[in-house]
Coordinates of N, CA and C in Angstrom, one line a residue:
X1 N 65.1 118.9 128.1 CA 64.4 118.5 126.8 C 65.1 119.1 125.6
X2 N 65.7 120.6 126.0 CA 66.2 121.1 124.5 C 67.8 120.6 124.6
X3 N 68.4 119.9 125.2 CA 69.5 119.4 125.3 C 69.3 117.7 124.4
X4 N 68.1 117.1 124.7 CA 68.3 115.8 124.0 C 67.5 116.1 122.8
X5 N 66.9 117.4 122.5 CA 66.6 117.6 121.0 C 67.7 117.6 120.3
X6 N 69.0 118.8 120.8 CA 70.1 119.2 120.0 C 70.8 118.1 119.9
X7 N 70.7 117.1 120.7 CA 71.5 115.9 120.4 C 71.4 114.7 119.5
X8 N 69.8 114.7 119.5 CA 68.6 113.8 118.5 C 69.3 114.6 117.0
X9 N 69.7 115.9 116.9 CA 70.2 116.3 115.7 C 71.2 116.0 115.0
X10 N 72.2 116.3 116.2 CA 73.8 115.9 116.1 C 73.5 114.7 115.1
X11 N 73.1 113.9 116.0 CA 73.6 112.4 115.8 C 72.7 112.2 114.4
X12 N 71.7 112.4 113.9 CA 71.0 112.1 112.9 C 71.9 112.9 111.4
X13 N 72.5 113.6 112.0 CA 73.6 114.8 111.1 C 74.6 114.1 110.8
X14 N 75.3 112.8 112.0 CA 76.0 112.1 111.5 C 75.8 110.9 110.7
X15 N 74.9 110.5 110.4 CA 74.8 109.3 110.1 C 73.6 109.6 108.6
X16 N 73.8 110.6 108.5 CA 72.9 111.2 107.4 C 73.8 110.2 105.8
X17 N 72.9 109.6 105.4 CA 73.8 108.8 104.1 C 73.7 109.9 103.1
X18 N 74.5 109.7 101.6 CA 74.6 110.5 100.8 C 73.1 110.6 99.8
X19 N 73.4 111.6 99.4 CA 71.9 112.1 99.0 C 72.2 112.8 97.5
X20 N 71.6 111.9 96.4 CA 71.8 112.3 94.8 C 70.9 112.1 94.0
X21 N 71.2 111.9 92.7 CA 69.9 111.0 91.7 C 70.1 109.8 92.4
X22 N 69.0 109.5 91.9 CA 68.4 108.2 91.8 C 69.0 107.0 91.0
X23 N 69.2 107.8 90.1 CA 69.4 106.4 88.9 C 71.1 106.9 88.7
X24 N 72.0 105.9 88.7 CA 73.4 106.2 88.6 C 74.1 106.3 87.1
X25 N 74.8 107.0 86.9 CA 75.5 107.3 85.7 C 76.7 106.5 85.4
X26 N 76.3 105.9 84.2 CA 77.3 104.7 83.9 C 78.3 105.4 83.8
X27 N 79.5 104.7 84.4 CA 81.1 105.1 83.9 C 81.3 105.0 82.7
X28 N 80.9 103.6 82.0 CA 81.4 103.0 80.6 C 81.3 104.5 80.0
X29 N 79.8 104.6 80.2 CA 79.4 106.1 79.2 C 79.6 107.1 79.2
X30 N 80.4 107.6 79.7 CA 81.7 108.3 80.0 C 83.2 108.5 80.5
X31 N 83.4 107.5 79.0 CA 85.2 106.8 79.3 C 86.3 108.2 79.3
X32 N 85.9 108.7 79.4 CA 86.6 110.4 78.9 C 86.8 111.3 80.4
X33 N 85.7 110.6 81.0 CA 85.7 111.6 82.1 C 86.9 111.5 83.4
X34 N 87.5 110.0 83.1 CA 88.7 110.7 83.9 C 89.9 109.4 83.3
X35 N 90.7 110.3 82.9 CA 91.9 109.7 81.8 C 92.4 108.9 82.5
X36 N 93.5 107.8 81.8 CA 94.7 107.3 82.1 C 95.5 108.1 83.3
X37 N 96.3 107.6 84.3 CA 97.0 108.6 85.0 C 96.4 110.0 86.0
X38 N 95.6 110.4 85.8 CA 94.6 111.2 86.2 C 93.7 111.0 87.5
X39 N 93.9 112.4 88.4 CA 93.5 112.4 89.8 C 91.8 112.1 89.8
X40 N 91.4 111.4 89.6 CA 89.6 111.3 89.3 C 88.5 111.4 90.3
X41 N 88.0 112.1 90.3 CA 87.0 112.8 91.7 C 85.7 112.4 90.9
X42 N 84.7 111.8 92.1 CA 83.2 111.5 91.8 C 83.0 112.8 92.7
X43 N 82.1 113.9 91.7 CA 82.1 115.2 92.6 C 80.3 115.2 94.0
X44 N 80.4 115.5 94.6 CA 79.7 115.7 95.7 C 78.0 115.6 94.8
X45 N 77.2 115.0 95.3 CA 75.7 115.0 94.7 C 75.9 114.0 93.4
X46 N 76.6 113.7 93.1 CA 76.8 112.3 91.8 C 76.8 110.6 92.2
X47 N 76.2 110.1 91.2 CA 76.0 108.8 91.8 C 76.6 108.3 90.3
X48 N 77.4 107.2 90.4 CA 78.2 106.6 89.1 C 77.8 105.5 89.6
X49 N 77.9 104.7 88.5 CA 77.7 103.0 88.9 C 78.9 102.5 88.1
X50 N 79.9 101.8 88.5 CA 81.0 101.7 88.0 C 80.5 100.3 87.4
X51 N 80.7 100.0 86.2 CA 80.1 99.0 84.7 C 81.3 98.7 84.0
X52 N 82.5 98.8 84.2 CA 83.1 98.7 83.8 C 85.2 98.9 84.2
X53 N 86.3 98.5 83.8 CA 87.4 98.8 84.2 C 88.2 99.7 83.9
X54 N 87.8 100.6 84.4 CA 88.7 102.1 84.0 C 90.0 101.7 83.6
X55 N 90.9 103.2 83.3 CA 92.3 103.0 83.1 C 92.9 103.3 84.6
X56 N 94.1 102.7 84.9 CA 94.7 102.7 85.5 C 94.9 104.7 86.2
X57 N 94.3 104.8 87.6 CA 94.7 106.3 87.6 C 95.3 106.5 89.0
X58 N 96.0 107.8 88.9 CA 96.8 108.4 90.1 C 96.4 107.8 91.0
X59 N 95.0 108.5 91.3 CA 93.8 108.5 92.2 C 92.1 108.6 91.9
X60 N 91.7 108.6 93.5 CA 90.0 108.4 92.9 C 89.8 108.4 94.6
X61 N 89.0 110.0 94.3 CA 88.6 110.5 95.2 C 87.0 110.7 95.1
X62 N 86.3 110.1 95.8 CA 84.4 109.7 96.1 C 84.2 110.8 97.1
X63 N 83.7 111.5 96.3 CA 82.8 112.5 97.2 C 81.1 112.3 97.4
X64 N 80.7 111.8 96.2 CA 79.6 111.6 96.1 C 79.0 109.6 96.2
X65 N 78.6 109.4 95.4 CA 78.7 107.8 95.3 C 79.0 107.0 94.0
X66 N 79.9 106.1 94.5 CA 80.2 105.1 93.3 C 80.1 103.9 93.9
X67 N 78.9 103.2 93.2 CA 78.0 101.9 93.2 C 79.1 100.7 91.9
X68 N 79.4 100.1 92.8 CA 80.3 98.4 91.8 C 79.0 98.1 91.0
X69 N 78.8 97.7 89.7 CA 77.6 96.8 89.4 C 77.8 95.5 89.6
X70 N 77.1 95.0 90.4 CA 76.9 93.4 91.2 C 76.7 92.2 89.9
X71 N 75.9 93.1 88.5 CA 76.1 92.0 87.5 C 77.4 92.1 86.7
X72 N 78.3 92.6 86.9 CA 79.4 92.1 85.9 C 80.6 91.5 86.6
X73 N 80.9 90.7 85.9 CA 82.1 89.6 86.8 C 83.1 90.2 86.9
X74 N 84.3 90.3 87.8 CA 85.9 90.5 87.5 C 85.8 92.0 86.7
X75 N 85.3 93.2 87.5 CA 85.7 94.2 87.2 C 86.7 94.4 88.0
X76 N 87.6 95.8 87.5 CA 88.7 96.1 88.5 C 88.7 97.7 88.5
X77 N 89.0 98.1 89.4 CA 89.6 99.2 90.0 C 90.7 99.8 90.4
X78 N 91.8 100.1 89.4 CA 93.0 100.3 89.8 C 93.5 101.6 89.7
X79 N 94.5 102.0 91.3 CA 94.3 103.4 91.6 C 95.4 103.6 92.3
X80 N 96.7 104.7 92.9 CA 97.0 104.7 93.5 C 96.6 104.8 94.6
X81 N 95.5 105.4 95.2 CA 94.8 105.2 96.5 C 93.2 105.5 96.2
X82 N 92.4 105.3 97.0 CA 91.0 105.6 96.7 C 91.0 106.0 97.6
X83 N 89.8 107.2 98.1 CA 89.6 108.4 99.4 C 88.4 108.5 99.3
X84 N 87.6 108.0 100.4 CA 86.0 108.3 100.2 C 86.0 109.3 101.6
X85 N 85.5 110.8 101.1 CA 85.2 111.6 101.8 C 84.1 112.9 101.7
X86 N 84.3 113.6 102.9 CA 82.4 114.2 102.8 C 81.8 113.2 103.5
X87 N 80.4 113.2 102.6 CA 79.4 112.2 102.8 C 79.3 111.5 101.3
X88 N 80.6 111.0 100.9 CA 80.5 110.0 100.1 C 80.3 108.5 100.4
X89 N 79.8 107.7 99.5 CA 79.5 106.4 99.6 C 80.7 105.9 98.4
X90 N 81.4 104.4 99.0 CA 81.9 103.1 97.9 C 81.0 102.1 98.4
X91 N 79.8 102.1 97.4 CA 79.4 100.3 97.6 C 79.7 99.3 96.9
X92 N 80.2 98.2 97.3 CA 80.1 97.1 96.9 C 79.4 95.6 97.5
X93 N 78.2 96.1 96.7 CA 76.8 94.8 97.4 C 76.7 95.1 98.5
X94 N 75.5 95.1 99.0 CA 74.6 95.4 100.3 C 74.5 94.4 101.3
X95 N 73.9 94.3 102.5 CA 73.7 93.1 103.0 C 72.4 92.4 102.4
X96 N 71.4 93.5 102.0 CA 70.3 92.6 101.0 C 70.7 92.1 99.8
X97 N 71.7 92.6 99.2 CA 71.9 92.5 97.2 C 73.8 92.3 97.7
X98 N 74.3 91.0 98.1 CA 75.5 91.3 97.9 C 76.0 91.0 97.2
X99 N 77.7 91.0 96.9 CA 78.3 91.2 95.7 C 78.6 89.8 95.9
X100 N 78.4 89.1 94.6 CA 78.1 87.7 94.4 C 79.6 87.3 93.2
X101 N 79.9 88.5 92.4 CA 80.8 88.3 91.2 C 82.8 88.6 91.8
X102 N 82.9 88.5 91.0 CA 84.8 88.9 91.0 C 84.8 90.5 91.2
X103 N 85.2 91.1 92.5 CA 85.6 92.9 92.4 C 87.0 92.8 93.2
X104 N 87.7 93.7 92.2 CA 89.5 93.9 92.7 C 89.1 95.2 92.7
X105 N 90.2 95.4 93.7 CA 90.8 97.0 93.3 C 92.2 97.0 93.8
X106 N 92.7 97.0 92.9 CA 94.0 97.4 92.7 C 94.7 98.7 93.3
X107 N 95.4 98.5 94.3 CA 96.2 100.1 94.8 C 98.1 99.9 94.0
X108 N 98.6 101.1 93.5 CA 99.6 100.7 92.7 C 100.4 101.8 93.3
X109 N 101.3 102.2 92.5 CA 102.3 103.3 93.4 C 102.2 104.3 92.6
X110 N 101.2 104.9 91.5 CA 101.0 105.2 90.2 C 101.4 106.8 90.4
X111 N 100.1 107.1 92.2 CA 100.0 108.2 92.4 C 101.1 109.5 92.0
X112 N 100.9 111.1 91.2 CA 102.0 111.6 91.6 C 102.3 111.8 92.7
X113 N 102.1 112.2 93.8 CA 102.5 112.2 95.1 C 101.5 111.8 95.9
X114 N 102.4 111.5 97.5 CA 101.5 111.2 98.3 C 99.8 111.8 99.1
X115 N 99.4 111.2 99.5 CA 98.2 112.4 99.9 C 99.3 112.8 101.4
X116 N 98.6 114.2 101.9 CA 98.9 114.9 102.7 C 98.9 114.2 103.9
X117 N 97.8 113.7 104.5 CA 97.9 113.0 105.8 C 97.9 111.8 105.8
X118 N 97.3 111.1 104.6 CA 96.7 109.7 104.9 C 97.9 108.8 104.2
X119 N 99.1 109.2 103.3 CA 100.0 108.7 102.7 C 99.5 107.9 101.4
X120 N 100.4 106.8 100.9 CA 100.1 106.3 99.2 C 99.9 104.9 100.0
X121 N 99.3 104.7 98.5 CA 98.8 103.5 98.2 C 97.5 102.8 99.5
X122 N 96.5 103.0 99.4 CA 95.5 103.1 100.7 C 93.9 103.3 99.9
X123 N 93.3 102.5 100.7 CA 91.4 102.6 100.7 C 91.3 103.2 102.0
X124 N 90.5 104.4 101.8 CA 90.4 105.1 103.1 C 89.1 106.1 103.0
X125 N 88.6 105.9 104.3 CA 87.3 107.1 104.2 C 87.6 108.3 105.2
X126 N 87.1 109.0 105.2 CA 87.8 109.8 106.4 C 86.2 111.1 106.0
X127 N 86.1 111.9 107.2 CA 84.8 112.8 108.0 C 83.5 111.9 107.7
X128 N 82.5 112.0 107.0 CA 81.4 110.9 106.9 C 81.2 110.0 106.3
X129 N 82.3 109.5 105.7 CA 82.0 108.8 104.4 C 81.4 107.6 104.9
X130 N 81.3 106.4 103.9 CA 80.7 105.1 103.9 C 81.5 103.9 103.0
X131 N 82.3 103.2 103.5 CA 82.6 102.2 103.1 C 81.8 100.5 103.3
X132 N 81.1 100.9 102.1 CA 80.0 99.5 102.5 C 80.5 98.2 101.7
X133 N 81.1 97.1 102.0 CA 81.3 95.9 101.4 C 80.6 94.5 101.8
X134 N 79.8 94.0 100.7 CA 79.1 92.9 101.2 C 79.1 91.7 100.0
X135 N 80.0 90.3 100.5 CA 80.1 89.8 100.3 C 79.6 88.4 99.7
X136 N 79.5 87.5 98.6 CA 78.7 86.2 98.9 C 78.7 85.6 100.5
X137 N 77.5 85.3 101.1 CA 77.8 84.3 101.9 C 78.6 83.5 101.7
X138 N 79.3 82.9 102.7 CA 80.3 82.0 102.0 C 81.1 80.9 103.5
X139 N 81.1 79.9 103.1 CA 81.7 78.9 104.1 C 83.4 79.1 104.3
X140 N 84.2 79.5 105.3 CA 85.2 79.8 104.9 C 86.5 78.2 105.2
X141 N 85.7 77.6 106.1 CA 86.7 76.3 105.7 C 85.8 74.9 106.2
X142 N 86.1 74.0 105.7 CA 85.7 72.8 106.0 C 86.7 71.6 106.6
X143 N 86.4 70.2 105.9 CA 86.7 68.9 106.3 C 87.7 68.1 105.5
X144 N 88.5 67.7 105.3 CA 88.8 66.9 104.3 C 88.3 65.2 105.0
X145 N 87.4 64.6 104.2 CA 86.7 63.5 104.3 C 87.5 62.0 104.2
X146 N 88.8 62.5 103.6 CA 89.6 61.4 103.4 C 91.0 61.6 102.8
X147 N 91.8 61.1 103.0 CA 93.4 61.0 103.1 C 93.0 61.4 101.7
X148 N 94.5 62.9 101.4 CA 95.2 62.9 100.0 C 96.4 62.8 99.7
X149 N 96.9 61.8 99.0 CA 98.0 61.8 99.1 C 98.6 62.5 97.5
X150 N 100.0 62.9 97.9 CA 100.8 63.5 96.8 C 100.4 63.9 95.5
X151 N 100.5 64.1 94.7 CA 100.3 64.1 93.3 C 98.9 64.3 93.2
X152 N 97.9 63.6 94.0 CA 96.5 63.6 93.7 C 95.9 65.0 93.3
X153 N 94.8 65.3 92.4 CA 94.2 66.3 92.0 C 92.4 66.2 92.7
X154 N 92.2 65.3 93.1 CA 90.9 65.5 93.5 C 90.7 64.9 95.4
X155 N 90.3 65.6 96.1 CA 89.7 65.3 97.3 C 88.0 65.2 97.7
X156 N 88.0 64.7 98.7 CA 86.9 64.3 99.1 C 86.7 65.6 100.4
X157 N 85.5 66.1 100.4 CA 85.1 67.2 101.6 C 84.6 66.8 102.7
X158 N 84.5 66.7 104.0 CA 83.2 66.7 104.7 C 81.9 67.1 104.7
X159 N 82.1 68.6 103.6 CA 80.7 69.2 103.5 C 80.3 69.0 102.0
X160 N 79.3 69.6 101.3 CA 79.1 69.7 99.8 C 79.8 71.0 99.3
X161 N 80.5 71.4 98.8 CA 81.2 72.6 98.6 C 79.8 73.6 98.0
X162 N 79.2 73.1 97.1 CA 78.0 74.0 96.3 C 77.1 74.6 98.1
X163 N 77.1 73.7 99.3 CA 76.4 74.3 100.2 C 77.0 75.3 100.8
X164 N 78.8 75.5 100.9 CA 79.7 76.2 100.9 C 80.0 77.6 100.2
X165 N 79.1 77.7 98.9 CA 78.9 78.8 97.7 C 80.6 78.4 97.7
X166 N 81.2 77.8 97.7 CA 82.7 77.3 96.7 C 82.4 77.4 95.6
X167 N 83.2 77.8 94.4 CA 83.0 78.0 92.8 C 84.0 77.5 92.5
X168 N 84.4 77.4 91.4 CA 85.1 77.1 90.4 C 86.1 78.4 90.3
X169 N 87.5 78.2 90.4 CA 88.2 79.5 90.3 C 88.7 79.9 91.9
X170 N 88.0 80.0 92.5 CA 88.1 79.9 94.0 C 89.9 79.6 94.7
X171 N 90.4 79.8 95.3 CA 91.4 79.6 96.0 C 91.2 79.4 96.9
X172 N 91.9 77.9 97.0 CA 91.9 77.5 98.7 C 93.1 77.0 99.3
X173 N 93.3 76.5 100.9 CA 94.7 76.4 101.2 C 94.3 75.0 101.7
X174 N 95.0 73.8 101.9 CA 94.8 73.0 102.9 C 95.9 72.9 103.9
X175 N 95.1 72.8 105.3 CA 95.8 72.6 106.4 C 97.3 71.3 106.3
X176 N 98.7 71.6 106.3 CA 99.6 70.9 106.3 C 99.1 69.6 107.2
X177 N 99.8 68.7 107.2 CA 99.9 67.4 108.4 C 101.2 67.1 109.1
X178 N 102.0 67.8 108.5 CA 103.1 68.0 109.2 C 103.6 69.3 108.9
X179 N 104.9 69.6 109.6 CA 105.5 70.8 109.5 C 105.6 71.5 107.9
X180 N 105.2 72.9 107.2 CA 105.6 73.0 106.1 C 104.4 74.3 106.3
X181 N 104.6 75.1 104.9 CA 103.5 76.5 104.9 C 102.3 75.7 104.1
X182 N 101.6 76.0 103.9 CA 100.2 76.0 103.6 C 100.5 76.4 101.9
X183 N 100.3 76.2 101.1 CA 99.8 76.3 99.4 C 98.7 76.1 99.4
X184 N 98.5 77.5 98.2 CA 97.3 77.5 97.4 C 96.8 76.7 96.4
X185 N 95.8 76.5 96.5 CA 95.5 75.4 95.6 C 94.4 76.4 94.5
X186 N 93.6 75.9 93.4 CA 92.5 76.7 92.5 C 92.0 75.6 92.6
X187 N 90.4 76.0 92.6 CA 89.5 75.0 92.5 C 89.0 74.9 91.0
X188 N 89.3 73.3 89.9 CA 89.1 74.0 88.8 C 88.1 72.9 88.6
X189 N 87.1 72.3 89.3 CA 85.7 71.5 88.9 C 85.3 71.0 90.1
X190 N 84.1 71.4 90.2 CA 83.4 70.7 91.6 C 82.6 69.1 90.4
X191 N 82.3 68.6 91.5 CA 82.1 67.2 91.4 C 80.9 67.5 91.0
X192 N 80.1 66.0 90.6 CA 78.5 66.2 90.4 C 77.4 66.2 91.5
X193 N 76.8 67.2 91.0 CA 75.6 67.4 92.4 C 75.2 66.6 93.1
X194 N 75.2 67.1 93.9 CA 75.4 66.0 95.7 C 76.4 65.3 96.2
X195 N 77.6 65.4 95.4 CA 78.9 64.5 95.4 C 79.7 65.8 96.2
X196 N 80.6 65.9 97.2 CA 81.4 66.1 98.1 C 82.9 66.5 97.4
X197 N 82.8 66.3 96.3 CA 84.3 66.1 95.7 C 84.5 67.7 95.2
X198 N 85.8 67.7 95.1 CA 86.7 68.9 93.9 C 87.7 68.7 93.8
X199 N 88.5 69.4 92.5 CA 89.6 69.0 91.8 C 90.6 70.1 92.0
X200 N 91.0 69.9 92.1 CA 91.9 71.4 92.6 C 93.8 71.4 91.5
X201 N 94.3 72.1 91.3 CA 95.3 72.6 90.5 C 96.2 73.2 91.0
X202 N 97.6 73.6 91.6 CA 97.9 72.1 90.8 C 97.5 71.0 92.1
X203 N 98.2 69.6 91.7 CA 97.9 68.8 92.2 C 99.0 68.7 93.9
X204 N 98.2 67.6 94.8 CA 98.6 67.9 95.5 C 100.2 67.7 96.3
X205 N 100.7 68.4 96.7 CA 102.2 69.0 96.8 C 102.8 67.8 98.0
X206 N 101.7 67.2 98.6 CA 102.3 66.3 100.2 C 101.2 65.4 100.6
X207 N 101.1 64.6 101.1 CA 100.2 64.2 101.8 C 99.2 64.7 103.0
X208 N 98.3 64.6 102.8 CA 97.3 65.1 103.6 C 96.3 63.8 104.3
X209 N 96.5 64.1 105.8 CA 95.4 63.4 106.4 C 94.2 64.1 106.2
X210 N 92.9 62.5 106.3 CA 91.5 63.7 106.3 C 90.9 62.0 107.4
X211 N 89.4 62.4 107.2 CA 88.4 61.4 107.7 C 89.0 61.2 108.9
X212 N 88.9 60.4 109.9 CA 89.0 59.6 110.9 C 89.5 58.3 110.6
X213 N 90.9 58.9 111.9 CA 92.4 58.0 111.4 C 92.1 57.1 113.2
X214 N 92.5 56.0 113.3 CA 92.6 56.1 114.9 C 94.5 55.9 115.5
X215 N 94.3 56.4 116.8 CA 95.2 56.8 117.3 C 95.7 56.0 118.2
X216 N 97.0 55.6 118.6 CA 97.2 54.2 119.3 C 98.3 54.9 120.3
X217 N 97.9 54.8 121.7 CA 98.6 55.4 122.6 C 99.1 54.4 123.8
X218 N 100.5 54.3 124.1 CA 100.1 53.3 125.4 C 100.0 53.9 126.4
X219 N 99.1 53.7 127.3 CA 98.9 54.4 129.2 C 100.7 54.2 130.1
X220 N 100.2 55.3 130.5 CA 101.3 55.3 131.2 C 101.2 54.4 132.4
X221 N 99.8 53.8 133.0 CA 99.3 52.7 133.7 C 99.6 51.4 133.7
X222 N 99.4 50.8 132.2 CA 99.7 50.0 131.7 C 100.1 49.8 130.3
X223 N 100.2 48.4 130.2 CA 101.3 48.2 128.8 C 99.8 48.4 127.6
X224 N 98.5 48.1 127.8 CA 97.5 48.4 127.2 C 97.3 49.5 126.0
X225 N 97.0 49.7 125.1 CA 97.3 50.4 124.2 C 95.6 51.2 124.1
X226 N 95.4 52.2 124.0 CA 94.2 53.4 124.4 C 93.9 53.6 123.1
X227 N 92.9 53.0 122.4 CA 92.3 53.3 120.5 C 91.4 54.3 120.7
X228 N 91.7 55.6 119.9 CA 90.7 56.5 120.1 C 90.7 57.0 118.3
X229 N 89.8 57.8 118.0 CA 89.5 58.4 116.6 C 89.9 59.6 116.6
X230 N 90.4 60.3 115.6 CA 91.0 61.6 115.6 C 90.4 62.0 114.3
X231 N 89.8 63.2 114.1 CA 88.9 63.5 112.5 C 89.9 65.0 112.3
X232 N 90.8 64.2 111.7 CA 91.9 65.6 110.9 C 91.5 66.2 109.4
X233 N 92.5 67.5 109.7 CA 91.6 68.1 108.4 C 92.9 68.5 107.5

């Protein structure tokens, strides 16, 4: 029994989350607190809520916790490496509240030197920390509903992109139809509600099969030709 008490400890010792105020301290409102260039530490027991895009720095070491705010779009975070250690927390959106907006973080080569074990340019947690990232739900690929050919700017989907949480701005690839790499395309207008469509930028580079093409094969049995449906994407 005192063997799976001391163990019931252990384990609760590890998994113990970070523990601070309550209510987080805006970064905005303390643009001073860690300069241009500068090694920047959230110190142990602090909770920041990052509100805003710092300057570009060395580093940025989480000892304590630094919360993304989920309402501001296309914040960034740029750093030669970020280090979440201790029992620090980086969150970005929860699995109940996730991050729904634009969040970068930028790793650059800014750092003065490398870290000791873990090297440059790196997101890294190391003894208890917490790397929590939670994302829009999100469809990560679909259908194309019908042939695009060259030049064209708008396709047809199999699904509704809005059921997809697809946005505007979005980057997507379509599957080649013949040999060649994949390009990115931007999604710059979804169609009108309940319509399947989007417009994408630039326009498109080759032809693309979509929908259900049929396929004409002859048997090696006979001279007969075997019609079947093929739904490419």
């Amino acid at each position: 029994m005192a063997f799976l008490l001391c163990l019931g400890l252990l384990l609760a010792d590890l998994v113990t989350p970070f523990v601070g105020a309550a209510s987080p301290k805006s970064w905005s409102s303390m643009p001073n607190r860690c300069a241009a260039g500068s090694n920047c530490v959230v110190p142990a027991e602090e909770h920041w809520l990052l509100d805003w895009s710092p300057p570009e720095l060395a580093s940025l070491t989480i000892r304590g916790k630094l919360e993304w705010d989920r309402g501001i779009d296309d914040l960034q975070l740029t750093a030669g490496y970020v280090l979440v250690e201790g029992k620090g927390t980086l969150e970005i959106g929860t699995e109940s509240q996730p991050m729904s907006n634009l969040a970068t973080i930028n790793l650059t080569d800014a750092q003065a030197s490398p870290h000791p074990t873990l090297g440059s340019r790196f997101l890294a947690g190391q003894d208890k920390a917490q790397i929590l990232m939670h994302g829009r739900p999100l469809g990560t690929w679909t259908l194309l509903a019908r042939d695009v050919a060259q030049g064209e700017s708008e396709m047809e989907l199999k699904e509704d992109p809005r059921a997809l949480s697809w946005r505007i701005g979005d980057v997507i690839g379509i599957a080649t139809t013949n040999r060649g790499r994949t390009q990115p395309y931007k999604i710059v207008d979804l169609g009108p509600a309940g319509s399947k469509t989007v417009k994408i930028d630039p326009p498109a580079a080759a032809d693309y099969w979509g929908g259900w093409r049929p396929i004409h094969h002859a048997s090696g049995r006979s001279s007969s030709p075997i019609k079947c449906r093929l739904y490419v994407n």
